Coordinates of C-alpha atoms in Angstrom, one line a residue:
M155 CA -74.4 -15.0 -36.7
G156 CA -77.6 -13.0 -36.5
R157 CA -81.2 -14.1 -36.7
R158 CA -83.8 -14.0 -39.5
R159 CA -85.9 -10.9 -39.4
E160 CA -88.4 -8.8 -41.3
F161 CA -88.4 -5.1 -42.1
T162 CA -91.3 -3.1 -43.6
S163 CA -91.3 0.3 -45.3
E164 CA -94.1 2.3 -46.9
S165 CA -94.4 4.9 -49.6
V166 CA -97.4 7.1 -50.7
A167 CA -98.5 8.3 -54.2
E168 CA -98.3 11.8 -55.5
G169 CA -102.1 12.3 -54.8
H170 CA -101.8 11.5 -51.1
P171 CA -102.9 14.6 -49.3
D172 CA -99.7 15.1 -47.3
K173 CA -97.7 14.6 -50.6
V174 CA -99.9 17.2 -52.3
A175 CA -98.9 19.6 -49.6
D176 CA -95.3 18.7 -49.9
Q177 CA -95.4 19.3 -53.7
V178 CA -97.1 22.6 -53.4
S179 CA -94.5 23.8 -50.8
D180 CA -91.6 22.7 -53.0
A181 CA -93.2 24.2 -56.1
V182 CA -93.4 27.6 -54.3
L183 CA -89.8 27.2 -53.3
D184 CA -88.7 26.4 -56.9
A185 CA -90.6 29.4 -58.2
M186 CA -88.9 31.7 -55.6
L187 CA -85.4 30.3 -56.4
R188 CA -86.1 30.6 -60.2
G189 CA -86.6 34.3 -59.7
D190 CA -84.1 34.9 -56.9
P191 CA -81.7 32.1 -56.0
M192 CA -81.0 33.8 -52.7
S193 CA -84.6 33.6 -51.5
R194 CA -85.0 32.4 -48.0
V195 CA -88.1 30.2 -47.9
A196 CA -90.0 28.3 -45.2
C197 CA -93.3 27.4 -46.9
E198 CA -96.0 25.3 -45.2
T199 CA -99.1 24.1 -47.0
L200 CA -102.4 22.6 -45.8
V201 CA -104.9 21.0 -48.1
T202 CA -108.4 19.9 -47.4
T203 CA -111.7 19.7 -49.2
G204 CA -111.9 22.6 -51.6
L205 CA -109.1 24.5 -50.0
V206 CA -105.3 25.0 -50.2
L207 CA -103.7 27.2 -47.5
V208 CA -100.2 28.4 -48.1
T209 CA -98.4 30.0 -45.2
G210 CA -94.9 30.5 -43.9
E211 CA -91.9 32.9 -43.8
I212 CA -90.4 34.0 -47.1
S213 CA -87.8 36.7 -47.8
T214 CA -87.2 37.3 -51.6
E215 CA -86.5 39.9 -54.2
T216 CA -88.8 38.2 -56.8
Y217 CA -92.5 38.1 -57.3
V218 CA -94.3 34.7 -57.5
D219 CA -98.0 34.2 -58.3
I220 CA -98.5 31.7 -55.5
P221 CA -102.2 30.9 -56.3
G222 CA -101.1 30.2 -59.9
V223 CA -98.3 27.9 -58.7
V224 CA -100.7 26.1 -56.5
R225 CA -103.3 25.5 -59.2
D226 CA -100.6 24.3 -61.7
T227 CA -99.2 21.9 -59.2
V228 CA -102.6 20.4 -58.2
R229 CA -103.5 20.1 -61.9
D230 CA -100.2 18.3 -62.7
I231 CA -100.8 15.9 -59.8
G232 CA -104.1 14.9 -61.4
Y233 CA -106.8 16.6 -59.4
T234 CA -108.6 18.0 -62.5
R235 CA -112.3 17.1 -62.0
G236 CA -114.8 18.4 -59.6
K237 CA -116.2 14.9 -58.9
Y238 CA -112.9 14.1 -57.2
G239 CA -114.0 16.5 -54.4
F240 CA -110.8 18.6 -55.0
D241 CA -109.6 20.1 -58.2
A242 CA -107.2 22.7 -59.4
D243 CA -109.7 25.1 -61.0
T244 CA -112.3 25.3 -58.2
C245 CA -110.4 24.9 -55.0
A246 CA -109.9 28.1 -52.9
V247 CA -106.3 29.2 -52.5
L248 CA -105.5 31.3 -49.4
T249 CA -102.0 32.7 -48.6
S250 CA -100.6 34.0 -45.4
I251 CA -96.9 34.8 -45.9
D252 CA -94.6 36.8 -43.6
E253 CA -90.9 37.7 -44.0
Q254 CA -88.3 35.6 -42.2
S255 CA -87.8 36.7 -38.6
P256 CA -85.0 39.3 -38.4
D257 CA -83.7 37.4 -35.3
I258 CA -83.2 34.2 -37.5
A259 CA -81.9 36.2 -40.5
Q260 CA -79.1 37.8 -38.5
G261 CA -77.9 34.4 -37.3
V262 CA -78.1 32.8 -40.8
L263 CA -76.3 35.7 -42.6
R264 CA -73.9 36.8 -39.8
G265 CA -71.5 33.8 -39.7
D266 CA -67.8 34.5 -39.2
A267 CA -66.9 36.1 -42.6
D268 CA -63.7 38.1 -42.8
G269 CA -62.3 39.0 -46.2
E270 CA -63.0 37.7 -49.7
G271 CA -63.0 34.4 -51.5
E272 CA -64.5 31.0 -51.2
E273 CA -63.5 30.4 -47.6
S274 CA -64.9 33.7 -46.5
R275 CA -68.2 33.0 -48.3
W276 CA -68.5 29.6 -46.6
N277 CA -68.1 31.3 -43.3
S278 CA -70.8 33.8 -44.1
V279 CA -73.8 31.6 -43.6
G280 CA -74.8 30.1 -40.2
A281 CA -77.2 27.2 -39.8
G282 CA -80.8 28.2 -40.2
D283 CA -81.8 26.3 -37.1
Q284 CA -80.5 23.9 -34.5
G285 CA -81.1 20.3 -35.2
I286 CA -79.8 16.8 -35.9
M287 CA -79.6 15.4 -39.4
Y288 CA -78.8 11.9 -40.6
G289 CA -77.5 10.4 -43.8
Y290 CA -77.5 6.7 -44.5
A291 CA -76.4 4.2 -47.2
C292 CA -76.2 0.4 -47.3
C293 CA -74.9 -2.2 -49.8
E294 CA -78.4 -3.7 -50.2
T295 CA -79.3 -2.4 -53.7
P296 CA -77.3 -0.8 -56.5
E297 CA -78.5 2.6 -55.5
L298 CA -77.3 1.9 -52.0
M299 CA -80.7 2.1 -50.4
P300 CA -82.6 -0.4 -48.2
L301 CA -84.7 -2.8 -50.4
P302 CA -88.1 -2.3 -48.6
I303 CA -88.2 1.5 -49.3
A304 CA -86.8 1.1 -52.8
L305 CA -89.6 -1.4 -53.6
A306 CA -92.3 0.7 -52.0
H307 CA -91.3 3.8 -54.0
R308 CA -91.2 1.7 -57.3
L309 CA -94.8 0.5 -56.6
V310 CA -96.2 4.0 -56.2
R311 CA -94.2 5.4 -59.1
R312 CA -95.8 2.6 -61.2
L313 CA -99.3 3.6 -60.0
S314 CA -98.6 7.1 -61.3
V315 CA -97.4 5.8 -64.7
C316 CA -100.4 3.5 -65.1
R317 CA -102.8 6.4 -64.3
R318 CA -101.0 9.1 -66.3
E319 CA -100.5 6.9 -69.4
G320 CA -104.0 5.4 -69.3
H321 CA -103.0 1.8 -68.7
L322 CA -105.5 1.8 -65.8
P323 CA -108.0 4.5 -66.5
T324 CA -110.0 3.7 -63.3
L325 CA -107.1 4.9 -61.1
R326 CA -107.3 8.1 -59.2
P327 CA -104.3 10.1 -57.8
D328 CA -104.2 8.9 -54.2
G329 CA -102.6 5.7 -53.1
K330 CA -100.1 3.9 -50.9
S331 CA -97.7 1.0 -50.9
Q332 CA -95.9 -1.1 -48.3
C333 CA -93.3 -3.8 -48.6
T334 CA -92.1 -6.3 -46.0
V335 CA -88.8 -8.0 -46.8
E336 CA -87.5 -11.0 -44.9
Y337 CA -83.8 -11.2 -44.3
D338 CA -81.6 -14.3 -43.7
A339 CA -79.4 -14.7 -40.7
A340 CA -76.5 -12.9 -42.5
G341 CA -78.7 -9.9 -43.1
N342 CA -79.2 -10.4 -46.8
P343 CA -82.7 -9.8 -48.3
E344 CA -84.2 -13.2 -49.1
R345 CA -87.8 -12.8 -50.0
I346 CA -90.8 -10.5 -49.8
S347 CA -93.2 -11.8 -47.2
A348 CA -96.0 -9.1 -47.7
L349 CA -97.0 -6.5 -50.2
V350 CA -99.6 -3.9 -49.7
V351 CA -101.0 -1.6 -52.5
S352 CA -104.0 0.6 -51.8
A353 CA -105.0 2.6 -54.9
Q354 CA -107.8 5.2 -55.2
H355 CA -110.2 4.2 -57.9
D356 CA -113.4 5.1 -59.8
P357 CA -116.4 4.3 -57.7
A358 CA -117.9 2.1 -60.4
V359 CA -115.0 -0.4 -60.6
D360 CA -115.6 -4.1 -59.9
M361 CA -113.2 -4.7 -57.0
D362 CA -112.2 -8.3 -58.0
D363 CA -111.3 -7.1 -61.5
F364 CA -109.5 -4.0 -60.1
R365 CA -107.3 -6.2 -57.8
D366 CA -106.4 -8.4 -60.8
Q367 CA -105.5 -5.3 -62.8
I368 CA -103.3 -3.9 -60.0
R369 CA -101.5 -7.2 -59.7
E370 CA -101.0 -7.4 -63.5
C371 CA -100.2 -3.8 -64.3
V372 CA -98.5 -2.5 -61.1
I373 CA -97.0 -5.3 -59.0
D374 CA -95.9 -7.8 -61.6
P375 CA -93.8 -5.4 -63.7
V376 CA -92.0 -3.9 -60.6
V377 CA -91.5 -6.6 -58.1
P378 CA -88.7 -9.1 -58.9
Q379 CA -90.1 -12.6 -59.2
G380 CA -87.1 -14.1 -57.5
L381 CA -88.2 -12.3 -54.3
L382 CA -91.7 -13.8 -54.3
S383 CA -92.8 -17.1 -52.9
P384 CA -96.0 -19.1 -52.5
D385 CA -96.1 -17.7 -49.0
T386 CA -96.0 -14.0 -50.1
R387 CA -99.1 -12.3 -48.8
Y388 CA -100.8 -9.7 -51.1
Y389 CA -103.1 -7.0 -49.7
I390 CA -104.6 -5.0 -52.5
N391 CA -107.1 -2.4 -51.3
P392 CA -107.6 -4.5 -48.2
T393 CA -110.6 -2.3 -47.0
G394 CA -112.4 -3.4 -50.1
R395 CA -113.0 0.2 -51.4
F396 CA -111.0 3.3 -51.9
A397 CA -113.1 5.6 -54.0
T398 CA -112.9 8.7 -51.7
G399 CA -109.3 9.9 -51.4
G400 CA -107.0 12.8 -51.6
P401 CA -107.8 16.1 -49.7
L402 CA -111.5 15.2 -49.8
A403 CA -110.8 12.2 -47.5
D404 CA -108.0 13.6 -45.3
T405 CA -106.3 16.9 -44.5
G406 CA -102.8 17.1 -45.9
I407 CA -100.0 19.1 -44.3
T408 CA -96.4 19.6 -45.4
G409 CA -93.8 17.5 -43.6
R410 CA -95.9 14.6 -42.3
K411 CA -94.2 11.9 -44.4
I412 CA -90.6 12.3 -43.3
V413 CA -89.8 8.6 -43.1
V414 CA -91.3 8.0 -46.6
D415 CA -89.0 10.8 -47.8
T416 CA -85.8 9.3 -46.3
Y417 CA -84.9 5.6 -45.6
G418 CA -88.2 3.9 -44.8
G419 CA -87.4 3.7 -41.1
R420 CA -84.1 2.0 -41.5
A421 CA -82.0 4.9 -40.2
H422 CA -82.5 7.6 -37.6
H423 CA -84.4 10.8 -38.4
G424 CA -83.8 14.1 -36.7
G425 CA -87.5 15.1 -37.1
G426 CA -87.2 18.0 -39.5
C427 CA -89.0 17.8 -42.9
F428 CA -87.4 18.8 -46.2
S429 CA -90.2 20.2 -48.4
G430 CA -90.7 24.0 -48.6
K431 CA -87.3 24.8 -47.1
D432 CA -84.5 26.6 -49.0
P433 CA -81.0 25.2 -48.6
T434 CA -80.0 27.5 -45.7
K435 CA -82.3 25.3 -43.6
V436 CA -80.0 22.5 -42.6
D437 CA -82.9 20.2 -42.0
R438 CA -82.8 19.8 -45.8
S439 CA -79.3 20.7 -47.0
A440 CA -77.4 18.9 -44.2
S441 CA -79.5 15.8 -44.7
Y442 CA -78.5 15.8 -48.3
A443 CA -74.9 16.3 -47.4
A444 CA -75.0 13.5 -44.9
R445 CA -76.5 11.1 -47.5
H446 CA -73.8 12.3 -50.0
A447 CA -71.1 11.4 -47.5
A448 CA -72.7 8.1 -46.4
K449 CA -73.2 7.0 -50.0
N450 CA -69.6 7.7 -50.9
V451 CA -68.3 5.8 -47.9
V452 CA -70.2 2.7 -48.9
A453 CA -69.4 3.2 -52.6
A454 CA -65.7 3.4 -51.7
G455 CA -65.9 0.0 -49.9
L456 CA -65.1 1.4 -46.5
A457 CA -68.2 -0.2 -45.0
R458 CA -71.3 -2.1 -46.2
E459 CA -73.6 0.1 -44.1
V460 CA -73.1 3.5 -42.6
E461 CA -75.0 6.3 -40.9
V462 CA -73.7 9.8 -40.6
E463 CA -75.1 12.1 -37.9
V464 CA -74.4 15.9 -38.0
A465 CA -75.8 18.4 -35.5
Y466 CA -76.0 22.2 -35.7
A467 CA -76.7 25.3 -33.5
I468 CA -78.7 28.1 -35.1
G469 CA -76.5 30.9 -36.5
V470 CA -73.3 28.8 -36.0
V471 CA -71.3 28.0 -39.1
H472 CA -69.6 24.8 -38.1
P473 CA -71.5 21.7 -36.9
V474 CA -71.4 21.1 -33.2
S475 CA -70.9 17.4 -33.7
L476 CA -70.4 14.7 -36.3
R477 CA -70.7 10.9 -35.8
V478 CA -70.2 7.9 -38.1
D479 CA -71.6 4.4 -37.3
T480 CA -70.9 1.5 -39.6
F481 CA -72.8 -1.0 -37.4
G482 CA -69.8 -3.3 -37.3
T483 CA -69.5 -3.5 -41.1
G484 CA -66.5 -1.1 -41.5
R485 CA -63.2 -2.4 -43.1
I486 CA -61.4 0.2 -41.0
P487 CA -62.3 1.6 -37.6
D488 CA -65.3 3.9 -37.4
S489 CA -63.1 6.6 -35.9
R490 CA -60.9 6.6 -39.0
I491 CA -63.9 6.8 -41.3
E492 CA -65.2 9.7 -39.3
D493 CA -61.9 11.5 -39.8
L494 CA -62.1 10.9 -43.5
V495 CA -65.6 12.2 -43.7
R496 CA -64.5 15.4 -41.9
T497 CA -61.6 15.7 -44.4
F498 CA -63.5 15.1 -47.6
F499 CA -66.9 16.7 -46.8
D500 CA -67.4 20.2 -45.5
F501 CA -70.6 20.5 -43.5
R502 CA -70.7 24.3 -43.2
P503 CA -74.1 25.3 -44.7
A504 CA -72.6 27.6 -47.4
A505 CA -70.1 24.9 -48.4
I506 CA -72.9 22.3 -48.7
I507 CA -74.9 24.7 -50.9
D508 CA -71.9 25.3 -53.2
R509 CA -70.8 21.7 -53.4
L510 CA -74.2 20.3 -54.1
D511 CA -75.4 23.4 -56.2
L512 CA -78.6 23.8 -54.1
R513 CA -79.7 27.3 -55.1
R514 CA -81.6 25.9 -58.1
P515 CA -85.3 25.1 -58.7
I516 CA -84.8 21.3 -58.3
Y517 CA -87.0 20.5 -55.4
R518 CA -90.5 19.7 -56.7
P519 CA -89.5 16.3 -58.1
T520 CA -88.1 15.3 -54.7
A521 CA -91.4 15.8 -53.0
T522 CA -92.7 12.4 -54.2
F523 CA -91.0 9.0 -54.4
G524 CA -88.3 9.9 -52.0
H525 CA -85.3 12.2 -51.8
F526 CA -82.6 9.5 -51.9
G527 CA -81.7 6.6 -54.2
R528 CA -83.5 8.1 -57.1
T529 CA -82.9 6.6 -60.6
D530 CA -85.4 8.8 -62.5
V531 CA -83.9 12.2 -61.7
T532 CA -80.3 13.4 -61.3
L533 CA -79.5 14.7 -57.8
T534 CA -76.1 16.0 -56.8
W535 CA -76.2 14.3 -53.4
E536 CA -76.5 10.9 -55.1
A537 CA -73.2 11.2 -56.9
V538 CA -70.3 9.0 -55.8
D539 CA -67.7 11.5 -56.8
A540 CA -65.5 11.1 -53.7
A541 CA -65.5 7.3 -53.5
E542 CA -62.2 6.8 -55.2
A543 CA -60.4 9.5 -53.2
L544 CA -61.8 8.1 -50.0
R545 CA -60.6 4.6 -50.8
E546 CA -57.1 5.8 -51.6
A547 CA -57.0 7.9 -48.5
A548 CA -58.0 4.9 -46.4
G549 CA -55.2 2.8 -48.0
L550 CA -57.6 0.2 -49.3
R551 CA -57.4 -1.8 -52.5
A552 CA -59.9 -0.8 -55.3
E553 CA -62.9 -3.0 -54.4
V554 CA -66.4 -2.1 -55.7
P555 CA -68.9 -3.4 -53.1
E556 CA -71.3 -5.9 -54.4
P557 CA -74.9 -5.2 -53.6
A558 CA -76.8 -7.9 -51.7
F559 CA -79.5 -7.6 -54.4
R560 CA -79.5 -6.5 -58.0
W561 CA -82.6 -5.5 -59.9
P562 CA -83.4 -8.0 -62.8
A563 CA -83.1 -6.5 -66.3
D564 CA -86.8 -7.1 -66.9
C565 CA -87.9 -5.4 -63.7
S566 CA -89.3 -1.9 -64.1
D567 CA -88.2 0.9 -61.7
G568 CA -91.8 2.3 -62.1
T569 CA -90.9 5.1 -64.5
P570 CA -92.1 5.3 -68.1

């Protein structure tokens, strides 16, 4: 028997400066893929007061009006007025783009191709870099994600809805959330011990009224009442004021919210960000593939929790290693699950791209509210399309794992 413990995860709103940078980078990527699906993109963005700097290495056969993409993205996020200190129409947009290094390109495109057909194509693309990628799933929520990060994402999605739909007209685009969940000795989520919501607001708001509005319009519709107790602590704009936010308050850079993007700290992270990278970059595509494998393992009932680790060498087609860890929750040995993962999931970069259909302009929506466990967008790596086959190959009875927690019917996921 284990011990009672707490776990905390955070999320950030779409107007957070680092998330603005992520969204710009992925909007540029989408524009490139829309015109040329074979574009090779590594786009980095920096945002600060009155300035967006887009840089990186891009090789493509299409033309993209990058300043136009930047302004459209910033406008959609909500920075539309000069008094915010940063707005789509008056910010300066600078670009500094080079082509992908030929040394990298020859490794990515060389592979071990010999002949025609699917197998040859899958051997034609080497990994875009070395690195270690992780995928994770657990039987904690119906979407097979840890509850703390799922709740944190729902809170900032709800902030966005309340601002965009005018429920709270005093809201501004920046914001953060944080959720601390207390687990019982068996590892099941029992209650929320602390909630943090920090929301940018109009300078003229009455802070007491604003806190009441956040509680009523943001927290209450999203957070399941059964997880709250009289001891739950609420921290709503704990500094007392959050009028200055976004790029006016802090510089934002692509790839600084990698834990927000993944599992809220519950699983390992190899360190590489996702945003602004085309799918030949295994930082992104292999992380998606590892999540796809992990989610199917849990959905098949092979384990209640699993982490899949895959590692690559630049220019090499096949992973240099693959590891599966079920943290003692597996119904069959981890070594057997690892063999099944190798059998059912091909981790060659080109095979991942084909299986998950990754050469499409699908990435801008992933740049906010997490890349995994999404219920508001359809993502191929979230499909449990191999669960039944995995279960049969493992020789297990059909048994759908029961989540430790189910969202109440009257609990919003934060979307409209």
